[in-house]
Amino acid sequence: MNKNTLIKKYFQKSHLLKIENPQYQKTVETLFNWLLTSDHAENDITAKFLDNKTIKATIKTKQDIIAAGIEEIEYLLKKYPEISFQKKVTDGEKIKKGDEIAIISGDNRTILSLERTILNILQRMSGIATQTQKLTKLLYPVHIAPTRKTPWMLLDKKAVAAGGGLTHRLNLSDGILIKDNHLQILKNENNLKNEEQTVTHALKMILPQITNTSIEIEVTTKEGANSAIKTFFHSHCHSREGGNPLNSNNTSLTIMLDNWTAKDVRNFIKEVNTNPYASSIIFEASGNINESNLKHWAQTGVDIISSGALTHSAKAADLSLSIL
């Protein structure tokens, strides 16, 4: 299994972010119900003054965007037999300013009560997808992924995927990621001196217990990164034919270079590429990476760049719902 195949296997889970997946469906429904409850949509005292009428409304975009959230809204509105939702675009589709996204027809009170919640979902997800595609083009062929700074959890991940990004882990059960606080606990418990020793200890503890999974470890120093490579190879692969980590129980190692400078990452990747086993290690850079400095990171040689800005700072798409 080559590196690109491993990246797709462990870092791209968009196939699970479909309404047909019961877990994702439950997440979408839970968020939708929470939004409606918070908005007291069932008690829209303004809409109650209107006589019940059948109306038609259009949702349009006021800017060029990548559409996202269409599948979710289409599914959620099926729970309201008094209205119908007719989509005009699909998730991941590029649409121009002024284009129609969907038509909603039916009971006027229901449409008005749901209006803001519908728009909030479409605007947030489309905003994330639009920003992701913009950054994906700047980074190509390096992959971009979100972090866990995802207020809407799986819906944010789905939006990133719609824009062409990786999903990374979907939740805490979806792959092993050893971060700084895990390492600090191990360091304290075992009286270890530095990151190099702690990384070695962590991987020696975990690797014998896992198969067919992804393990990622966060490092802040070159010594820690080299220790991870050495330990992964010797502890997990040394006894295997050819000694190639890519053939070792389908377990892959990703090293997260956290809060490094772009220059330090670039120099490290050049150095580590002289290691015959470097081709089997996935390198991810993270920490203070955003649109303003992305081009510098695209030249570092890493495989994945993860950025919290994809989901915690993306601007909502400018959409409107208008009665026809």
Tab-separated table of N, CA and C in Angstrom, residues 165-288:
chain	number	residue	atom	x	y	z
A	165	GLY	N	-11.042	18.936	0.459
A	165	GLY	CA	-10.076	18.626	1.498
A	165	GLY	C	-10.255	17.234	2.070
A	166	LEU	N	-9.273	16.802	2.847
A	166	LEU	CA	-9.387	15.556	3.595
A	166	LEU	C	-10.271	15.797	4.817
A	167	THR	N	-10.800	14.733	5.375
A	167	THR	CA	-11.587	14.880	6.603
A	167	THR	C	-10.737	14.760	7.861
A	168	HIS	N	-9.586	14.072	7.758
A	168	HIS	CA	-8.790	13.695	8.932
A	168	HIS	C	-9.655	12.776	9.804
A	169	ARG	N	-9.336	12.638	11.087
A	169	ARG	CA	-10.140	11.775	11.958
A	169	ARG	C	-11.539	12.349	12.129
A	170	LEU	N	-12.534	11.475	12.149
A	170	LEU	CA	-13.903	11.940	12.349
A	170	LEU	C	-14.235	12.118	13.822
A	171	ASN	N	-13.565	11.338	14.676
A	171	ASN	CA	-13.826	11.406	16.114
A	171	ASN	C	-12.681	10.728	16.851
A	172	LEU	N	-12.772	10.653	18.147
A	172	LEU	CA	-11.678	10.113	18.956
A	172	LEU	C	-11.457	8.619	18.769
A	173	SER	N	-12.454	7.907	18.242
A	173	SER	CA	-12.302	6.464	18.034
A	173	SER	C	-11.766	6.138	16.643
A	174	ASP	N	-11.534	7.160	15.856
A	174	ASP	CA	-11.182	6.982	14.446
A	174	ASP	C	-9.685	7.184	14.221
A	175	GLY	N	-8.888	6.314	14.816
A	175	GLY	CA	-7.445	6.422	14.655
A	175	GLY	C	-6.774	6.961	15.903
A	176	ILE	N	-5.527	6.568	16.097
A	176	ILE	CA	-4.757	6.963	17.276
A	176	ILE	C	-3.963	8.224	16.969
A	177	LEU	N	-4.107	9.222	17.807
A	177	LEU	CA	-3.329	10.455	17.681
A	177	LEU	C	-2.767	10.811	19.050
A	178	ILE	N	-1.463	10.631	19.183
A	178	ILE	CA	-0.777	10.895	20.447
A	178	ILE	C	-0.328	12.352	20.446
A	179	LYS	N	-0.959	13.159	21.287
A	179	LYS	CA	-0.663	14.588	21.310
A	179	LYS	C	0.191	14.975	22.519
A	180	ASP	N	0.457	16.268	22.630
A	180	ASP	CA	1.382	16.753	23.645
A	180	ASP	C	0.969	16.383	25.061
A	181	ASN	N	-0.327	16.438	25.362
A	181	ASN	CA	-0.763	16.118	26.725
A	181	ASN	C	-0.652	14.631	27.037
A	182	HIS	N	-0.887	13.777	26.025
A	182	HIS	CA	-0.647	12.344	26.232
A	182	HIS	C	0.830	12.116	26.563
A	183	LEU	N	1.688	12.764	25.790
A	183	LEU	CA	3.125	12.588	25.991
A	183	LEU	C	3.573	13.149	27.338
A	184	GLN	N	2.984	14.250	27.750
A	184	GLN	CA	3.370	14.837	29.033
A	184	GLN	C	3.005	13.909	30.191
A	185	ILE	N	1.842	13.272	30.094
A	185	ILE	CA	1.437	12.316	31.133
A	185	ILE	C	2.420	11.160	31.194
A	186	LEU	N	2.780	10.605	30.029
A	186	LEU	CA	3.731	9.494	29.986
A	186	LEU	C	5.104	9.927	30.504
A	187	LYS	N	5.510	11.121	30.158
A	187	LYS	CA	6.803	11.632	30.623
A	187	LYS	C	6.829	11.738	32.142
A	188	ASN	N	5.750	12.270	32.710
A	188	ASN	CA	5.686	12.432	34.166
A	188	ASN	C	5.638	11.088	34.878
A	189	GLU	N	4.837	10.168	34.344
A	189	GLU	CA	4.655	8.867	34.991
A	189	GLU	C	5.914	8.013	34.957
A	190	ASN	N	6.723	8.191	33.922
A	190	ASN	CA	7.877	7.310	33.722
A	190	ASN	C	9.217	8.017	33.904
A	191	ASN	N	9.173	9.232	34.435
A	191	ASN	CA	10.398	9.994	34.709
A	191	ASN	C	11.312	10.078	33.484
A	192	LEU	N	10.720	10.378	32.345
A	192	LEU	CA	11.488	10.485	31.107
A	192	LEU	C	12.068	11.892	30.978
A	193	LYS	N	13.206	11.993	30.289
A	193	LYS	CA	13.948	13.249	30.287
A	193	LYS	C	13.513	14.235	29.208
A	194	ASN	N	13.119	13.716	28.047
A	194	ASN	CA	12.868	14.623	26.929
A	194	ASN	C	11.852	14.027	25.955
A	195	GLU	N	11.573	14.769	24.900
A	195	GLU	CA	10.590	14.314	23.915
A	195	GLU	C	11.062	13.051	23.210
A	196	GLU	N	12.327	12.973	22.924
A	196	GLU	CA	12.861	11.799	22.233
A	196	GLU	C	12.554	10.520	23.005
A	197	GLN	N	12.839	10.514	24.295
A	197	GLN	CA	12.567	9.338	25.124
A	197	GLN	C	11.071	9.072	25.246
A	198	THR	N	10.297	10.127	25.355
A	198	THR	CA	8.856	9.971	25.556
A	198	THR	C	8.179	9.419	24.312
A	199	VAL	N	8.576	9.898	23.148
A	199	VAL	CA	8.030	9.390	21.885
A	199	VAL	C	8.352	7.912	21.726
A	200	THR	N	9.585	7.545	22.024
A	200	THR	CA	9.990	6.138	21.941
A	200	THR	C	9.142	5.280	22.867
A	201	HIS	N	8.962	5.734	24.088
A	201	HIS	CA	8.169	4.984	25.068
A	201	HIS	C	6.730	4.822	24.595
A	202	ALA	N	6.138	5.891	24.109
A	202	ALA	CA	4.733	5.849	23.684
A	202	ALA	C	4.524	4.865	22.542
A	203	LEU	N	5.386	4.915	21.547
A	203	LEU	CA	5.220	4.027	20.392
A	203	LEU	C	5.504	2.572	20.750
A	204	LYS	N	6.496	2.329	21.589
A	204	LYS	CA	6.778	0.954	22.017
A	204	LYS	C	5.618	0.381	22.827
A	205	MET	N	4.913	1.230	23.529
A	205	MET	CA	3.775	0.794	24.334
A	205	MET	C	2.572	0.454	23.452
A	206	ILE	N	2.330	1.252	22.419
A	206	ILE	CA	1.102	1.123	21.632
A	206	ILE	C	1.237	0.203	20.428
A	207	LEU	N	2.350	0.267	19.709
A	207	LEU	CA	2.475	-0.458	18.436
A	207	LEU	C	2.213	-1.961	18.522
A	208	PRO	N	2.703	-2.656	19.551
A	208	PRO	CA	2.444	-4.106	19.601
A	208	PRO	C	0.967	-4.462	19.773
A	209	GLN	N	0.150	-3.485	20.145
A	209	GLN	CA	-1.255	-3.767	20.450
A	209	GLN	C	-2.211	-3.426	19.308
A	210	ILE	N	-1.695	-2.925	18.192
A	210	ILE	CA	-2.592	-2.470	17.130
A	210	ILE	C	-2.267	-3.107	15.789
A	211	THR	N	-3.293	-3.248	14.961
A	211	THR	CA	-3.148	-3.691	13.575
A	211	THR	C	-4.175	-2.955	12.724
A	212	ASN	N	-3.856	-2.824	11.447
A	212	ASN	CA	-4.795	-2.258	10.477
A	212	ASN	C	-5.392	-0.927	10.937
A	213	THR	N	-4.517	-0.054	11.375
A	213	THR	CA	-5.000	1.257	11.816
A	213	THR	C	-3.939	2.313	11.559
A	214	SER	N	-4.293	3.531	11.827
A	214	SER	CA	-3.368	4.648	11.676
A	214	SER	C	-2.926	5.120	13.051
A	215	ILE	N	-1.649	5.359	13.184
A	215	ILE	CA	-1.144	5.949	14.419
A	215	ILE	C	-0.400	7.223	14.052
A	216	GLU	N	-0.729	8.276	14.749
A	216	GLU	CA	-0.094	9.567	14.495
A	216	GLU	C	0.454	10.090	15.809
A	217	ILE	N	1.598	10.737	15.725
A	217	ILE	CA	2.204	11.275	16.932
A	217	ILE	C	2.676	12.701	16.675
A	218	GLU	N	2.423	13.546	17.631
A	218	GLU	CA	2.781	14.964	17.533
A	218	GLU	C	4.173	15.179	18.105
A	219	VAL	N	5.014	15.859	17.349
A	219	VAL	CA	6.368	16.148	17.829
A	219	VAL	C	6.675	17.628	17.616
A	220	THR	N	7.507	18.152	18.481
A	220	THR	CA	7.878	19.567	18.382
A	220	THR	C	9.352	19.761	18.071
A	221	THR	N	10.120	18.650	18.033
A	221	THR	CA	11.554	18.740	17.769
A	221	THR	C	11.976	17.726	16.716
A	222	LYS	N	13.112	18.013	16.094
A	222	LYS	CA	13.679	17.086	15.112
A	222	LYS	C	14.043	15.768	15.783
A	223	GLU	N	14.531	15.842	17.004
A	223	GLU	CA	14.906	14.627	17.729
A	223	GLU	C	13.686	13.744	17.978
A	224	GLY	N	12.576	14.373	18.334
A	224	GLY	CA	11.352	13.613	18.551
A	224	GLY	C	10.869	12.947	17.284
A	225	ALA	N	10.956	13.646	16.164
A	225	ALA	CA	10.521	13.091	14.882
A	225	ALA	C	11.391	11.914	14.467
A	226	ASN	N	12.703	12.068	14.599
A	226	ASN	CA	13.608	10.974	14.237
A	226	ASN	C	13.409	9.764	15.141
A	227	SER	N	13.112	10.024	16.398
A	227	SER	CA	12.838	8.933	17.329
A	227	SER	C	11.593	8.166	16.913
A	228	ALA	N	10.577	8.876	16.441
A	228	ALA	CA	9.341	8.225	15.996
A	228	ALA	C	9.601	7.321	14.798
A	229	ILE	N	10.363	7.809	13.830
A	229	ILE	CA	10.672	7.007	12.638
A	229	ILE	C	11.448	5.754	13.028
A	230	LYS	N	12.465	5.940	13.837
A	230	LYS	CA	13.312	4.820	14.250
A	230	LYS	C	12.521	3.781	15.041
A	231	THR	N	11.709	4.230	15.968
A	231	THR	CA	10.944	3.308	16.808
A	231	THR	C	9.891	2.572	16.006
A	232	PHE	N	9.218	3.271	15.111
A	232	PHE	CA	8.194	2.632	14.278
A	232	PHE	C	8.805	1.525	13.439
A	233	PHE	N	9.926	1.798	12.828
A	233	PHE	CA	10.554	0.789	11.981
A	233	PHE	C	11.057	-0.397	12.794
A	234	HIS	N	11.817	-0.146	13.829
A	234	HIS	CA	12.433	-1.237	14.587
A	234	HIS	C	11.427	-2.013	15.431
A	235	SER	N	10.471	-1.353	16.021
A	235	SER	CA	9.526	-2.038	16.899
A	235	SER	C	8.419	-2.748	16.146
A	236	HIS	N	8.041	-2.194	15.006
A	236	HIS	CA	6.861	-2.719	14.323
A	236	HIS	C	7.167	-3.457	13.032
A	237	CYS	N	8.338	-3.223	12.478
A	237	CYS	CA	8.571	-3.740	11.133
A	237	CYS	C	9.854	-4.542	10.984
A	238	HIS	N	10.720	-4.468	11.952
A	238	HIS	CA	12.050	-5.040	11.776
A	238	HIS	C	12.026	-6.528	11.475
A	239	SER	N	11.091	-7.229	12.074
A	239	SER	CA	11.047	-8.678	11.891
A	239	SER	C	10.290	-9.092	10.641
A	240	ARG	N	9.736	-8.114	9.900
A	240	ARG	CA	8.914	-8.447	8.747
A	240	ARG	C	9.753	-8.471	7.477
A	241	GLU	N	9.277	-9.217	6.522
A	241	GLU	CA	9.993	-9.390	5.272
A	241	GLU	C	10.221	-8.043	4.597
A	242	GLY	N	11.473	-7.773	4.272
A	242	GLY	CA	11.805	-6.533	3.596
A	242	GLY	C	11.902	-5.338	4.525
A	243	GLY	N	11.379	-5.461	5.719
A	243	GLY	CA	11.455	-4.365	6.663
A	243	GLY	C	10.754	-3.100	6.223
A	244	ASN	N	9.746	-3.233	5.381
A	244	ASN	CA	9.053	-2.045	4.874
A	244	ASN	C	7.826	-1.756	5.723
A	245	PRO	N	7.773	-0.588	6.357
A	245	PRO	CA	6.626	-0.259	7.202
A	245	PRO	C	5.301	-0.304	6.480
A	246	LEU	N	5.305	-0.136	5.162
A	246	LEU	CA	4.050	-0.165	4.425
A	246	LEU	C	3.452	-1.564	4.377
A	247	ASN	N	4.236	-2.577	4.727
A	247	ASN	CA	3.733	-3.947	4.712
A	247	ASN	C	3.478	-4.483	6.113
A	248	SER	N	3.456	-3.617	7.089
A	248	SER	CA	3.397	-4.058	8.474
A	248	SER	C	1.988	-3.967	9.042
A	249	ASN	N	1.237	-5.037	8.862
A	249	ASN	CA	-0.106	-5.106	9.454
A	249	ASN	C	-1.007	-3.954	9.019
A	250	ASN	N	-0.716	-3.364	7.867
A	250	ASN	CA	-1.514	-2.240	7.371
A	250	ASN	C	-1.609	-1.099	8.383
A	251	THR	N	-0.595	-0.976	9.210
A	251	THR	CA	-0.543	0.128	10.159
A	251	THR	C	0.381	1.203	9.605
A	252	SER	N	-0.100	2.431	9.581
A	252	SER	CA	0.719	3.519	9.044
A	252	SER	C	1.110	4.475	10.159
A	253	LEU	N	2.245	5.125	9.969
A	253	LEU	CA	2.702	6.133	10.918
A	253	LEU	C	2.628	7.511	10.269
A	254	THR	N	2.013	8.428	10.975
A	254	THR	CA	2.014	9.832	10.569
A	254	THR	C	2.694	10.637	11.666
A	255	ILE	N	3.609	11.486	11.267
A	255	ILE	CA	4.290	12.360	12.220
A	255	ILE	C	3.778	13.779	12.016
A	256	MET	N	3.175	14.320	13.069
A	256	MET	CA	2.675	15.691	13.016
A	256	MET	C	3.756	16.637	13.523
A	257	LEU	N	4.232	17.486	12.641
A	257	LEU	CA	5.228	18.488	12.992
A	257	LEU	C	4.463	19.722	13.469
A	258	ASP	N	4.331	19.835	14.768
A	258	ASP	CA	3.424	20.828	15.346
A	258	ASP	C	4.144	22.104	15.747
A	259	ASN	N	3.658	23.220	15.214
A	259	ASN	CA	4.195	24.541	15.546
A	259	ASN	C	5.664	24.710	15.174
A	260	TRP	N	6.073	24.056	14.103
A	260	TRP	CA	7.391	24.282	13.536
A	260	TRP	C	7.299	25.481	12.594
A	261	THR	N	8.444	26.069	12.267
A	261	THR	CA	8.456	27.072	11.210
A	261	THR	C	8.510	26.354	9.867
A	262	ALA	N	8.055	27.024	8.830
A	262	ALA	CA	8.087	26.418	7.496
A	262	ALA	C	9.525	26.088	7.092
A	263	LYS	N	10.453	26.948	7.457
A	263	LYS	CA	11.862	26.716	7.127
A	263	LYS	C	12.386	25.465	7.814
A	264	ASP	N	12.071	25.302	9.093
A	264	ASP	CA	12.538	24.123	9.833
A	264	ASP	C	11.932	22.845	9.268
A	265	VAL	N	10.660	22.901	8.893
A	265	VAL	CA	10.016	21.724	8.303
A	265	VAL	C	10.676	21.372	6.980
A	266	ARG	N	10.896	22.366	6.152
A	266	ARG	CA	11.517	22.123	4.842
A	266	ARG	C	12.900	21.493	5.002
A	267	ASN	N	13.698	22.002	5.919
A	267	ASN	CA	15.036	21.450	6.145
A	267	ASN	C	14.964	20.031	6.688
A	268	PHE	N	14.005	19.787	7.584
A	268	PHE	CA	13.872	18.447	8.154
A	268	PHE	C	13.450	17.437	7.095
A	269	ILE	N	12.485	17.798	6.262
A	269	ILE	CA	12.017	16.875	5.229
A	269	ILE	C	13.147	16.547	4.254
A	270	LYS	N	13.958	17.531	3.897
A	270	LYS	CA	15.109	17.276	3.015
A	270	LYS	C	16.064	16.282	3.660
A	271	GLU	N	16.291	16.470	4.936
A	271	GLU	CA	17.204	15.593	5.670
A	271	GLU	C	16.647	14.182	5.798
A	272	VAL	N	15.378	14.075	6.156
A	272	VAL	CA	14.787	12.767	6.414
A	272	VAL	C	14.570	11.986	5.123
A	273	ASN	N	14.505	12.674	3.994
A	273	ASN	CA	14.320	11.980	2.724
A	273	ASN	C	15.527	11.136	2.339
A	274	THR	N	16.643	11.322	3.027
A	274	THR	CA	17.803	10.461	2.803
A	274	THR	C	17.635	9.121	3.506
A	275	ASN	N	16.665	9.052	4.412
A	275	ASN	CA	16.350	7.800	5.101
A	275	ASN	C	15.581	6.898	4.140
A	276	PRO	N	16.033	5.663	3.914
A	276	PRO	CA	15.362	4.784	2.942
A	276	PRO	C	13.913	4.472	3.290
A	277	TYR	N	13.520	4.707	4.525
A	277	TYR	CA	12.148	4.395	4.925
A	277	TYR	C	11.253	5.636	4.988
A	278	ALA	N	11.795	6.769	4.583
A	278	ALA	CA	11.010	8.004	4.651
A	278	ALA	C	9.788	7.958	3.750
A	279	SER	N	9.886	7.214	2.653
A	279	SER	CA	8.769	7.165	1.703
A	279	SER	C	7.533	6.515	2.307
A	280	SER	N	7.708	5.811	3.410
A	280	SER	CA	6.575	5.123	4.029
A	280	SER	C	5.964	5.903	5.188
A	281	ILE	N	6.536	7.046	5.516
A	281	ILE	CA	6.036	7.851	6.622
A	281	ILE	C	5.234	9.029	6.071
A	282	ILE	N	4.061	9.267	6.648
A	282	ILE	CA	3.247	10.421	6.269
A	282	ILE	C	3.624	11.582	7.188
A	283	PHE	N	3.919	12.721	6.594
A	283	PHE	CA	4.284	13.900	7.381
A	283	PHE	C	3.180	14.949	7.293
A	284	GLU	N	2.758	15.413	8.458
A	284	GLU	CA	1.712	16.428	8.550
A	284	GLU	C	2.253	17.636	9.301
A	285	ALA	N	1.994	18.816	8.773
A	285	ALA	CA	2.373	20.052	9.457
A	285	ALA	C	1.122	20.735	9.983
A	286	SER	N	1.235	21.301	11.191
A	286	SER	CA	0.078	21.954	11.801
A	286	SER	C	0.554	23.054	12.739
A	287	GLY	N	-0.319	24.028	12.961
A	287	GLY	CA	-0.004	25.085	13.910
A	287	GLY	C	0.218	26.429	13.254
A	288	ASN	N	-0.730	27.338	13.443
A	288	ASN	CA	-0.628	28.704	12.921
A	288	ASN	C	-0.451	28.759	11.406
